[in-house]
Amino acid sequence: MKIAVIGKGRVGSVLGPAFDKAGHDVNYGVRDASDSKYENGDGIALKSTNEAAQWAEVVILSVDWSVTLNALEQCGDLSGKILIDCNNPLKMGDNGLELALGFDNSAAEVIDAHTTAKVVKTLNQVGSPVMGMAHDYPQRPIQFVAGDHSDAKETVSGLLRDIGFDPIDYGPLTNARKLEPLAMVWIDQAFQHGMAPHKAWYLMPGKS
């Protein structure tokens, strides 16, 4: 599939090569494609945010929450496309990072209200190191998938399998309100309790 990764930060710079290695056609969408800071030798084409998004079938929004809606606006009309939201709306609180939207809303729902794309929430529940090495685990790490369009979730679940994850349908997009707090558990363990950043979630099978 044609996949546009919007943003080339910590998450985007891992997801691009992962999907490229899986055989998909990947382009990056960035603010200034001529800026040498985006060149890291991965061989993936750099385009403007709008150009990449318009070219793609699937758009992965992997920018900081503070600039998410601006980046989404730069993407232009995304009618007929799938948009993967892997964002966690974070802010700095008294005790470190916390969710900026609380438990009554989610980044995915905010994004959904500003786009005509089919929004799917996933790839937010672990850190970027896991996303680049999902195939290396003895068991496939899980990724919950939430969205209101079954066809989009099916497509995204296939993409997740391609890069080594075990996707689990987690119902409608409103359930992103639970997936973002789940991400906070991983973030808290990694940044407050010393958990190694390559740790992932895995569902252990029960006895047969």
PDB file of N, CA, C and O in Angstrom, residues 118-190:
ATOM      1  N   LYS A 118     -11.041   8.059   7.399  1.00  0.00           N
ATOM      2  CA  LYS A 118     -11.482   7.043   8.351  1.00  0.00           C
ATOM      3  C   LYS A 118     -10.379   6.892   9.399  1.00  0.00           C
ATOM      4  O   LYS A 118      -9.305   6.360   9.104  1.00  0.00           O
ATOM      5  N   VAL A 119     -10.638   7.369  10.594  1.00  0.00           N
ATOM      6  CA  VAL A 119      -9.605   7.419  11.635  1.00  0.00           C
ATOM      7  C   VAL A 119      -9.552   6.104  12.403  1.00  0.00           C
ATOM      8  O   VAL A 119     -10.583   5.566  12.824  1.00  0.00           O
ATOM      9  N   VAL A 120      -8.354   5.592  12.582  1.00  0.00           N
ATOM     10  CA  VAL A 120      -8.115   4.374  13.360  1.00  0.00           C
ATOM     11  C   VAL A 120      -7.061   4.678  14.413  1.00  0.00           C
ATOM     12  O   VAL A 120      -6.002   5.241  14.100  1.00  0.00           O
ATOM     13  N   LYS A 121      -7.351   4.318  15.647  1.00  0.00           N
ATOM     14  CA  LYS A 121      -6.403   4.536  16.740  1.00  0.00           C
ATOM     15  C   LYS A 121      -5.607   3.270  16.996  1.00  0.00           C
ATOM     16  O   LYS A 121      -6.162   2.201  17.273  1.00  0.00           O
ATOM     17  N   THR A 122      -4.287   3.363  16.896  1.00  0.00           N
ATOM     18  CA  THR A 122      -3.394   2.252  17.215  1.00  0.00           C
ATOM     19  C   THR A 122      -1.964   2.777  17.220  1.00  0.00           C
ATOM     20  O   THR A 122      -1.717   3.963  16.969  1.00  0.00           O
ATOM     21  N   LEU A 123      -0.997   1.903  17.501  1.00  0.00           N
ATOM     22  CA  LEU A 123       0.423   2.244  17.521  1.00  0.00           C
ATOM     23  C   LEU A 123       0.745   3.373  18.503  1.00  0.00           C
ATOM     24  O   LEU A 123       1.691   4.119  18.317  1.00  0.00           O
ATOM     25  N   ASN A 124      -0.039   3.476  19.547  1.00  0.00           N
ATOM     26  CA  ASN A 124       0.211   4.482  20.591  1.00  0.00           C
ATOM     27  C   ASN A 124       0.530   3.844  21.927  1.00  0.00           C
ATOM     28  O   ASN A 124       0.810   4.552  22.892  1.00  0.00           O
ATOM     29  N   GLN A 125       0.496   2.523  22.011  1.00  0.00           N
ATOM     30  CA  GLN A 125       0.479   1.853  23.319  1.00  0.00           C
ATOM     31  C   GLN A 125       1.838   1.394  23.818  1.00  0.00           C
ATOM     32  O   GLN A 125       1.963   0.898  24.934  1.00  0.00           O
ATOM     33  N   VAL A 126       2.859   1.553  22.982  1.00  0.00           N
ATOM     34  CA  VAL A 126       4.229   1.219  23.363  1.00  0.00           C
ATOM     35  C   VAL A 126       5.154   2.284  22.792  1.00  0.00           C
ATOM     36  O   VAL A 126       4.745   3.097  21.972  1.00  0.00           O
ATOM     37  N   GLY A 127       6.403   2.255  23.206  1.00  0.00           N
ATOM     38  CA  GLY A 127       7.365   3.228  22.703  1.00  0.00           C
ATOM     39  C   GLY A 127       7.898   2.864  21.329  1.00  0.00           C
ATOM     40  O   GLY A 127       7.742   1.735  20.849  1.00  0.00           O
ATOM     41  N   SER A 128       8.532   3.818  20.696  1.00  0.00           N
ATOM     42  CA  SER A 128       9.026   3.632  19.330  1.00  0.00           C
ATOM     43  C   SER A 128      10.021   2.477  19.179  1.00  0.00           C
ATOM     44  O   SER A 128      10.023   1.829  18.126  1.00  0.00           O
ATOM     45  N   PRO A 129      10.872   2.171  20.178  1.00  0.00           N
ATOM     46  CA  PRO A 129      11.780   1.039  19.970  1.00  0.00           C
ATOM     47  C   PRO A 129      11.055  -0.269  19.675  1.00  0.00           C
ATOM     48  O   PRO A 129      11.524  -1.077  18.865  1.00  0.00           O
ATOM     49  N   VAL A 130       9.899  -0.463  20.301  1.00  0.00           N
ATOM     50  CA  VAL A 130       9.122  -1.685  20.073  1.00  0.00           C
ATOM     51  C   VAL A 130       8.624  -1.739  18.631  1.00  0.00           C
ATOM     52  O   VAL A 130       8.619  -2.794  17.994  1.00  0.00           O
ATOM     53  N   MET A 131       8.215  -0.593  18.101  1.00  0.00           N
ATOM     54  CA  MET A 131       7.632  -0.557  16.763  1.00  0.00           C
ATOM     55  C   MET A 131       8.625  -0.971  15.686  1.00  0.00           C
ATOM     56  O   MET A 131       8.244  -1.485  14.644  1.00  0.00           O
ATOM     57  N   GLY A 132       9.888  -0.754  15.938  1.00  0.00           N
ATOM     58  CA  GLY A 132      10.896  -1.098  14.952  1.00  0.00           C
ATOM     59  C   GLY A 132      11.437  -2.506  15.069  1.00  0.00           C
ATOM     60  O   GLY A 132      12.223  -2.932  14.221  1.00  0.00           O
ATOM     61  N   MET A 133      10.993  -3.245  16.097  1.00  0.00           N
ATOM     62  CA  MET A 133      11.544  -4.586  16.302  1.00  0.00           C
ATOM     63  C   MET A 133      10.476  -5.604  16.659  1.00  0.00           C
ATOM     64  O   MET A 133      10.751  -6.644  17.240  1.00  0.00           O
ATOM     65  N   ALA A 134       9.231  -5.334  16.287  1.00  0.00           N
ATOM     66  CA  ALA A 134       8.136  -6.228  16.676  1.00  0.00           C
ATOM     67  C   ALA A 134       8.349  -7.648  16.175  1.00  0.00           C
ATOM     68  O   ALA A 134       7.941  -8.618  16.823  1.00  0.00           O
ATOM     69  N   HIS A 135       8.983  -7.791  15.013  1.00  0.00           N
ATOM     70  CA  HIS A 135       9.242  -9.127  14.472  1.00  0.00           C
ATOM     71  C   HIS A 135      10.280  -9.894  15.295  1.00  0.00           C
ATOM     72  O   HIS A 135      10.398 -11.112  15.139  1.00  0.00           O
ATOM     73  N   ASP A 136      11.026  -9.230  16.144  1.00  0.00           N
ATOM     74  CA  ASP A 136      12.128  -9.874  16.849  1.00  0.00           C
ATOM     75  C   ASP A 136      11.720 -10.549  18.154  1.00  0.00           C
ATOM     76  O   ASP A 136      12.527 -11.257  18.764  1.00  0.00           O
ATOM     77  N   TYR A 137      10.488 -10.334  18.589  1.00  0.00           N
ATOM     78  CA  TYR A 137      10.047 -10.908  19.862  1.00  0.00           C
ATOM     79  C   TYR A 137       9.680 -12.385  19.687  1.00  0.00           C
ATOM     80  O   TYR A 137       9.249 -12.808  18.613  1.00  0.00           O
ATOM     81  N   PRO A 138       9.840 -13.183  20.755  1.00  0.00           N
ATOM     82  CA  PRO A 138       9.473 -14.606  20.650  1.00  0.00           C
ATOM     83  C   PRO A 138       7.979 -14.804  20.417  1.00  0.00           C
ATOM     84  O   PRO A 138       7.567 -15.806  19.839  1.00  0.00           O
ATOM     85  N   GLN A 139       7.165 -13.864  20.881  1.00  0.00           N
ATOM     86  CA  GLN A 139       5.732 -13.848  20.606  1.00  0.00           C
ATOM     87  C   GLN A 139       5.371 -12.453  20.089  1.00  0.00           C
ATOM     88  O   GLN A 139       5.966 -11.461  20.506  1.00  0.00           O
ATOM     89  N   ARG A 140       4.400 -12.387  19.198  1.00  0.00           N
ATOM     90  CA  ARG A 140       4.025 -11.093  18.643  1.00  0.00           C
ATOM     91  C   ARG A 140       3.460 -10.170  19.723  1.00  0.00           C
ATOM     92  O   ARG A 140       2.507 -10.547  20.412  1.00  0.00           O
ATOM     93  N   PRO A 141       4.005  -8.974  19.885  1.00  0.00           N
ATOM     94  CA  PRO A 141       3.405  -8.021  20.822  1.00  0.00           C
ATOM     95  C   PRO A 141       2.054  -7.547  20.283  1.00  0.00           C
ATOM     96  O   PRO A 141       1.826  -7.520  19.076  1.00  0.00           O
ATOM     97  N   ILE A 142       1.167  -7.181  21.195  1.00  0.00           N
ATOM     98  CA  ILE A 142      -0.179  -6.797  20.787  1.00  0.00           C
ATOM     99  C   ILE A 142      -0.274  -5.295  20.508  1.00  0.00           C
ATOM    100  O   ILE A 142       0.495  -4.491  21.031  1.00  0.00           O
ATOM    101  N   GLN A 143      -1.233  -4.962  19.672  1.00  0.00           N
ATOM    102  CA  GLN A 143      -1.654  -3.584  19.458  1.00  0.00           C
ATOM    103  C   GLN A 143      -3.178  -3.583  19.374  1.00  0.00           C
ATOM    104  O   GLN A 143      -3.757  -4.241  18.498  1.00  0.00           O
ATOM    105  N   PHE A 144      -3.827  -2.876  20.289  1.00  0.00           N
ATOM    106  CA  PHE A 144      -5.268  -2.711  20.193  1.00  0.00           C
ATOM    107  C   PHE A 144      -5.585  -1.721  19.075  1.00  0.00           C
ATOM    108  O   PHE A 144      -4.825  -0.777  18.818  1.00  0.00           O
ATOM    109  N   VAL A 145      -6.716  -1.939  18.419  1.00  0.00           N
ATOM    110  CA  VAL A 145      -7.115  -1.148  17.260  1.00  0.00           C
ATOM    111  C   VAL A 145      -8.553  -0.673  17.467  1.00  0.00           C
ATOM    112  O   VAL A 145      -9.465  -1.494  17.598  1.00  0.00           O
ATOM    113  N   ALA A 146      -8.759   0.635  17.502  1.00  0.00           N
ATOM    114  CA  ALA A 146     -10.096   1.193  17.694  1.00  0.00           C
ATOM    115  C   ALA A 146     -10.476   2.067  16.512  1.00  0.00           C
ATOM    116  O   ALA A 146      -9.650   2.822  15.995  1.00  0.00           O
ATOM    117  N   GLY A 147     -11.728   1.989  16.101  1.00  0.00           N
ATOM    118  CA  GLY A 147     -12.199   2.810  14.992  1.00  0.00           C
ATOM    119  C   GLY A 147     -13.652   2.516  14.691  1.00  0.00           C
ATOM    120  O   GLY A 147     -14.193   1.486  15.104  1.00  0.00           O
ATOM    121  N   ASP A 148     -14.278   3.406  13.958  1.00  0.00           N
ATOM    122  CA  ASP A 148     -15.702   3.271  13.651  1.00  0.00           C
ATOM    123  C   ASP A 148     -15.981   2.619  12.306  1.00  0.00           C
ATOM    124  O   ASP A 148     -17.142   2.432  11.929  1.00  0.00           O
ATOM    125  N   HIS A 149     -14.928   2.274  11.567  1.00  0.00           N
ATOM    126  CA  HIS A 149     -15.095   1.715  10.221  1.00  0.00           C
ATOM    127  C   HIS A 149     -14.409   0.356  10.163  1.00  0.00           C
ATOM    128  O   HIS A 149     -13.174   0.269  10.218  1.00  0.00           O
ATOM    129  N   SER A 150     -15.202  -0.703  10.035  1.00  0.00           N
ATOM    130  CA  SER A 150     -14.649  -2.055  10.084  1.00  0.00           C
ATOM    131  C   SER A 150     -13.667  -2.317   8.951  1.00  0.00           C
ATOM    132  O   SER A 150     -12.660  -3.010   9.150  1.00  0.00           O
ATOM    133  N   ASP A 151     -13.920  -1.761   7.763  1.00  0.00           N
ATOM    134  CA  ASP A 151     -13.005  -1.987   6.653  1.00  0.00           C
ATOM    135  C   ASP A 151     -11.655  -1.337   6.913  1.00  0.00           C
ATOM    136  O   ASP A 151     -10.600  -1.917   6.606  1.00  0.00           O
ATOM    137  N   ALA A 152     -11.662  -0.136   7.506  1.00  0.00           N
ATOM    138  CA  ALA A 152     -10.404   0.544   7.822  1.00  0.00           C
ATOM    139  C   ALA A 152      -9.635  -0.213   8.901  1.00  0.00           C
ATOM    140  O   ALA A 152      -8.407  -0.359   8.812  1.00  0.00           O
ATOM    141  N   LYS A 153     -10.348  -0.704   9.899  1.00  0.00           N
ATOM    142  CA  LYS A 153      -9.672  -1.468  10.960  1.00  0.00           C
ATOM    143  C   LYS A 153      -9.073  -2.767  10.410  1.00  0.00           C
ATOM    144  O   LYS A 153      -7.982  -3.176  10.821  1.00  0.00           O
ATOM    145  N   GLU A 154      -9.775  -3.375   9.470  1.00  0.00           N
ATOM    146  CA  GLU A 154      -9.248  -4.602   8.862  1.00  0.00           C
ATOM    147  C   GLU A 154      -7.962  -4.314   8.089  1.00  0.00           C
ATOM    148  O   GLU A 154      -6.980  -5.063   8.184  1.00  0.00           O
ATOM    149  N   THR A 155      -7.971  -3.226   7.333  1.00  0.00           N
ATOM    150  CA  THR A 155      -6.769  -2.844   6.584  1.00  0.00           C
ATOM    151  C   THR A 155      -5.612  -2.540   7.524  1.00  0.00           C
ATOM    152  O   THR A 155      -4.476  -3.011   7.321  1.00  0.00           O
ATOM    153  N   VAL A 156      -5.881  -1.762   8.556  1.00  0.00           N
ATOM    154  CA  VAL A 156      -4.832  -1.388   9.508  1.00  0.00           C
ATOM    155  C   VAL A 156      -4.323  -2.611  10.258  1.00  0.00           C
ATOM    156  O   VAL A 156      -3.114  -2.745  10.504  1.00  0.00           O
ATOM    157  N   SER A 157      -5.205  -3.519  10.611  1.00  0.00           N
ATOM    158  CA  SER A 157      -4.774  -4.740  11.299  1.00  0.00           C
ATOM    159  C   SER A 157      -3.813  -5.537  10.428  1.00  0.00           C
ATOM    160  O   SER A 157      -2.822  -6.089  10.913  1.00  0.00           O
ATOM    161  N   GLY A 158      -4.088  -5.579   9.118  1.00  0.00           N
ATOM    162  CA  GLY A 158      -3.163  -6.249   8.206  1.00  0.00           C
ATOM    163  C   GLY A 158      -1.807  -5.574   8.171  1.00  0.00           C
ATOM    164  O   GLY A 158      -0.764  -6.246   8.142  1.00  0.00           O
ATOM    165  N   LEU A 159      -1.801  -4.249   8.184  1.00  0.00           N
ATOM    166  CA  LEU A 159      -0.540  -3.506   8.209  1.00  0.00           C
ATOM    167  C   LEU A 159       0.234  -3.783   9.491  1.00  0.00           C
ATOM    168  O   LEU A 159       1.469  -3.912   9.475  1.00  0.00           O
ATOM    169  N   LEU A 160      -0.477  -3.877  10.606  1.00  0.00           N
ATOM    170  CA  LEU A 160       0.182  -4.166  11.876  1.00  0.00           C
ATOM    171  C   LEU A 160       0.818  -5.555  11.864  1.00  0.00           C
ATOM    172  O   LEU A 160       1.932  -5.750  12.353  1.00  0.00           O
ATOM    173  N   ARG A 161       0.122  -6.512  11.274  1.00  0.00           N
ATOM    174  CA  ARG A 161       0.700  -7.861  11.164  1.00  0.00           C
ATOM    175  C   ARG A 161       1.957  -7.824  10.302  1.00  0.00           C
ATOM    176  O   ARG A 161       2.934  -8.534  10.577  1.00  0.00           O
ATOM    177  N   ASP A 162       1.929  -7.009   9.262  1.00  0.00           N
ATOM    178  CA  ASP A 162       3.078  -6.926   8.360  1.00  0.00           C
ATOM    179  C   ASP A 162       4.352  -6.487   9.082  1.00  0.00           C
ATOM    180  O   ASP A 162       5.462  -6.874   8.682  1.00  0.00           O
ATOM    181  N   ILE A 163       4.219  -5.658  10.119  1.00  0.00           N
ATOM    182  CA  ILE A 163       5.418  -5.188  10.828  1.00  0.00           C
ATOM    183  C   ILE A 163       5.641  -5.932  12.144  1.00  0.00           C
ATOM    184  O   ILE A 163       6.482  -5.541  12.940  1.00  0.00           O
ATOM    185  N   GLY A 164       4.865  -7.019  12.372  1.00  0.00           N
ATOM    186  CA  GLY A 164       5.188  -7.908  13.478  1.00  0.00           C
ATOM    187  C   GLY A 164       4.260  -7.893  14.672  1.00  0.00           C
ATOM    188  O   GLY A 164       4.501  -8.613  15.647  1.00  0.00           O
ATOM    189  N   PHE A 165       3.176  -7.106  14.632  1.00  0.00           N
ATOM    190  CA  PHE A 165       2.276  -7.031  15.770  1.00  0.00           C
ATOM    191  C   PHE A 165       1.115  -8.021  15.648  1.00  0.00           C
ATOM    192  O   PHE A 165       0.797  -8.514  14.557  1.00  0.00           O
ATOM    193  N   ASP A 166       0.481  -8.269  16.775  1.00  0.00           N
ATOM    194  CA  ASP A 166      -0.750  -9.035  16.851  1.00  0.00           C
ATOM    195  C   ASP A 166      -1.873  -8.043  17.130  1.00  0.00           C
ATOM    196  O   ASP A 166      -2.044  -7.591  18.261  1.00  0.00           O
ATOM    197  N   PRO A 167      -2.654  -7.636  16.105  1.00  0.00           N
ATOM    198  CA  PRO A 167      -3.697  -6.634  16.311  1.00  0.00           C
ATOM    199  C   PRO A 167      -4.926  -7.222  16.987  1.00  0.00           C
ATOM    200  O   PRO A 167      -5.317  -8.360  16.702  1.00  0.00           O
ATOM    201  N   ILE A 168      -5.527  -6.440  17.871  1.00  0.00           N
ATOM    202  CA  ILE A 168      -6.738  -6.852  18.567  1.00  0.00           C
ATOM    203  C   ILE A 168      -7.788  -5.755  18.410  1.00  0.00           C
ATOM    204  O   ILE A 168      -7.538  -4.599  18.770  1.00  0.00           O
ATOM    205  N   ASP A 169      -8.942  -6.117  17.867  1.00  0.00           N
ATOM    206  CA  ASP A 169     -10.026  -5.148  17.670  1.00  0.00           C
ATOM    207  C   ASP A 169     -10.521  -4.664  19.028  1.00  0.00           C
ATOM    208  O   ASP A 169     -10.897  -5.468  19.892  1.00  0.00           O
ATOM    209  N   TYR A 170     -10.516  -3.341  19.210  1.00  0.00           N
ATOM    210  CA  TYR A 170     -10.946  -2.775  20.479  1.00  0.00           C
ATOM    211  C   TYR A 170     -12.166  -1.868  20.306  1.00  0.00           C
ATOM    212  O   TYR A 170     -12.361  -0.919  21.054  1.00  0.00           O
ATOM    213  N   GLY A 171     -12.979  -2.180  19.301  1.00  0.00           N
ATOM    214  CA  GLY A 171     -14.252  -1.503  19.191  1.00  0.00           C
ATOM    215  C   GLY A 171     -14.188  -0.123  18.570  1.00  0.00           C
ATOM    216  O   GLY A 171     -13.292   0.186  17.794  1.00  0.00           O
ATOM    217  N   PRO A 172     -15.162   0.735  18.935  1.00  0.00           N
ATOM    218  CA  PRO A 172     -15.301   2.040  18.286  1.00  0.00           C
ATOM    219  C   PRO A 172     -14.219   3.027  18.691  1.00  0.00           C
ATOM    220  O   PRO A 172     -13.460   2.800  19.645  1.00  0.00           O
ATOM    221  N   LEU A 173     -14.191   4.141  17.976  1.00  0.00           N
ATOM    222  CA  LEU A 173     -13.145   5.138  18.197  1.00  0.00           C
ATOM    223  C   LEU A 173     -13.215   5.745  19.600  1.00  0.00           C
ATOM    224  O   LEU A 173     -12.197   6.185  20.128  1.00  0.00           O
ATOM    225  N   THR A 174     -14.391   5.779  20.205  1.00  0.00           N
ATOM    226  CA  THR A 174     -14.493   6.313  21.571  1.00  0.00           C
ATOM    227  C   THR A 174     -13.636   5.524  22.547  1.00  0.00           C
ATOM    228  O   THR A 174     -13.243   6.049  23.594  1.00  0.00           O
ATOM    229  N   ASN A 175     -13.312   4.288  22.205  1.00  0.00           N
ATOM    230  CA  ASN A 175     -12.465   3.483  23.094  1.00  0.00           C
ATOM    231  C   ASN A 175     -11.016   3.938  23.097  1.00  0.00           C
ATOM    232  O   ASN A 175     -10.211   3.447  23.891  1.00  0.00           O
ATOM    233  N   ALA A 176     -10.685   4.882  22.217  1.00  0.00           N
ATOM    234  CA  ALA A 176      -9.356   5.492  22.294  1.00  0.00           C
ATOM    235  C   ALA A 176      -9.158   6.171  23.644  1.00  0.00           C
ATOM    236  O   ALA A 176      -8.028   6.361  24.094  1.00  0.00           O
ATOM    237  N   ARG A 177     -10.260   6.535  24.299  1.00  0.00           N
ATOM    238  CA  ARG A 177     -10.179   7.135  25.633  1.00  0.00           C
ATOM    239  C   ARG A 177      -9.580   6.169  26.649  1.00  0.00           C
ATOM    240  O   ARG A 177      -9.115   6.583  27.708  1.00  0.00           O
ATOM    241  N   LYS A 178      -9.612   4.883  26.337  1.00  0.00           N
ATOM    242  CA  LYS A 178      -9.003   3.877  27.205  1.00  0.00           C
ATOM    243  C   LYS A 178      -7.605   3.491  26.731  1.00  0.00           C
ATOM    244  O   LYS A 178      -6.750   3.126  27.542  1.00  0.00           O
ATOM    245  N   LEU A 179      -7.384   3.577  25.415  1.00  0.00           N
ATOM    246  CA  LEU A 179      -6.068   3.219  24.882  1.00  0.00           C
ATOM    247  C   LEU A 179      -5.008   4.255  25.224  1.00  0.00           C
ATOM    248  O   LEU A 179      -3.838   3.917  25.414  1.00  0.00           O
ATOM    249  N   GLU A 180      -5.396   5.527  25.293  1.00  0.00           N
ATOM    250  CA  GLU A 180      -4.417   6.562  25.649  1.00  0.00           C
ATOM    251  C   GLU A 180      -3.979   6.452  27.110  1.00  0.00           C
ATOM    252  O   GLU A 180      -2.780   6.554  27.403  1.00  0.00           O
ATOM    253  N   PRO A 181      -4.892   6.172  28.065  1.00  0.00           N
ATOM    254  CA  PRO A 181      -4.437   5.883  29.435  1.00  0.00           C
ATOM    255  C   PRO A 181      -3.580   4.617  29.515  1.00  0.00           C
ATOM    256  O   PRO A 181      -2.658   4.540  30.326  1.00  0.00           O
ATOM    257  N   LEU A 182      -3.881   3.618  28.676  1.00  0.00           N
ATOM    258  CA  LEU A 182      -3.032   2.420  28.645  1.00  0.00           C
ATOM    259  C   LEU A 182      -1.610   2.794  28.248  1.00  0.00           C
ATOM    260  O   LEU A 182      -0.637   2.268  28.799  1.00  0.00           O
ATOM    261  N   ALA A 183      -1.500   3.712  27.304  1.00  0.00           N
ATOM    262  CA  ALA A 183      -0.165   4.182  26.914  1.00  0.00           C
ATOM    263  C   ALA A 183       0.544   4.839  28.081  1.00  0.00           C
ATOM    264  O   ALA A 183       1.767   4.718  28.223  1.00  0.00           O
ATOM    265  N   MET A 184      -0.212   5.520  28.926  1.00  0.00           N
ATOM    266  CA  MET A 184       0.391   6.177  30.081  1.00  0.00           C
ATOM    267  C   MET A 184       1.005   5.169  31.045  1.00  0.00           C
ATOM    268  O   MET A 184       1.981   5.471  31.727  1.00  0.00           O
ATOM    269  N   VAL A 185       0.439   3.968  31.117  1.00  0.00           N
ATOM    270  CA  VAL A 185       1.029   2.925  31.963  1.00  0.00           C
ATOM    271  C   VAL A 185       2.424   2.586  31.447  1.00  0.00           C
ATOM    272  O   VAL A 185       3.395   2.502  32.219  1.00  0.00           O
ATOM    273  N   TRP A 186       2.534   2.406  30.109  1.00  0.00           N
ATOM    274  CA  TRP A 186       3.836   2.088  29.520  1.00  0.00           C
ATOM    275  C   TRP A 186       4.809   3.256  29.735  1.00  0.00           C
ATOM    276  O   TRP A 186       5.965   3.055  30.131  1.00  0.00           O
ATOM    277  N   ILE A 187       4.340   4.478  29.476  1.00  0.00           N
ATOM    278  CA  ILE A 187       5.191   5.659  29.626  1.00  0.00           C
ATOM    279  C   ILE A 187       5.679   5.805  31.066  1.00  0.00           C
ATOM    280  O   ILE A 187       6.860   6.073  31.318  1.00  0.00           O
ATOM    281  N   ASP A 188       4.778   5.604  32.008  1.00  0.00           N
ATOM    282  CA  ASP A 188       5.143   5.735  33.422  1.00  0.00           C
ATOM    283  C   ASP A 188       6.165   4.677  33.827  1.00  0.00           C
ATOM    284  O   ASP A 188       7.128   4.968  34.548  1.00  0.00           O
ATOM    285  N   GLN A 189       5.963   3.454  33.358  1.00  0.00           N
ATOM    286  CA  GLN A 189       6.913   2.390  33.689  1.00  0.00           C
ATOM    287  C   GLN A 189       8.295   2.677  33.098  1.00  0.00           C
ATOM    288  O   GLN A 189       9.318   2.454  33.751  1.00  0.00           O
ATOM    289  N   ALA A 190       8.318   3.206  31.868  1.00  0.00           N
ATOM    290  CA  ALA A 190       9.595   3.456  31.199  1.00  0.00           C
ATOM    291  C   ALA A 190      10.328   4.662  31.761  1.00  0.00           C
ATOM    292  O   ALA A 190      11.555   4.635  31.937  1.00  0.00           O
TER     293      ALA A 190
END
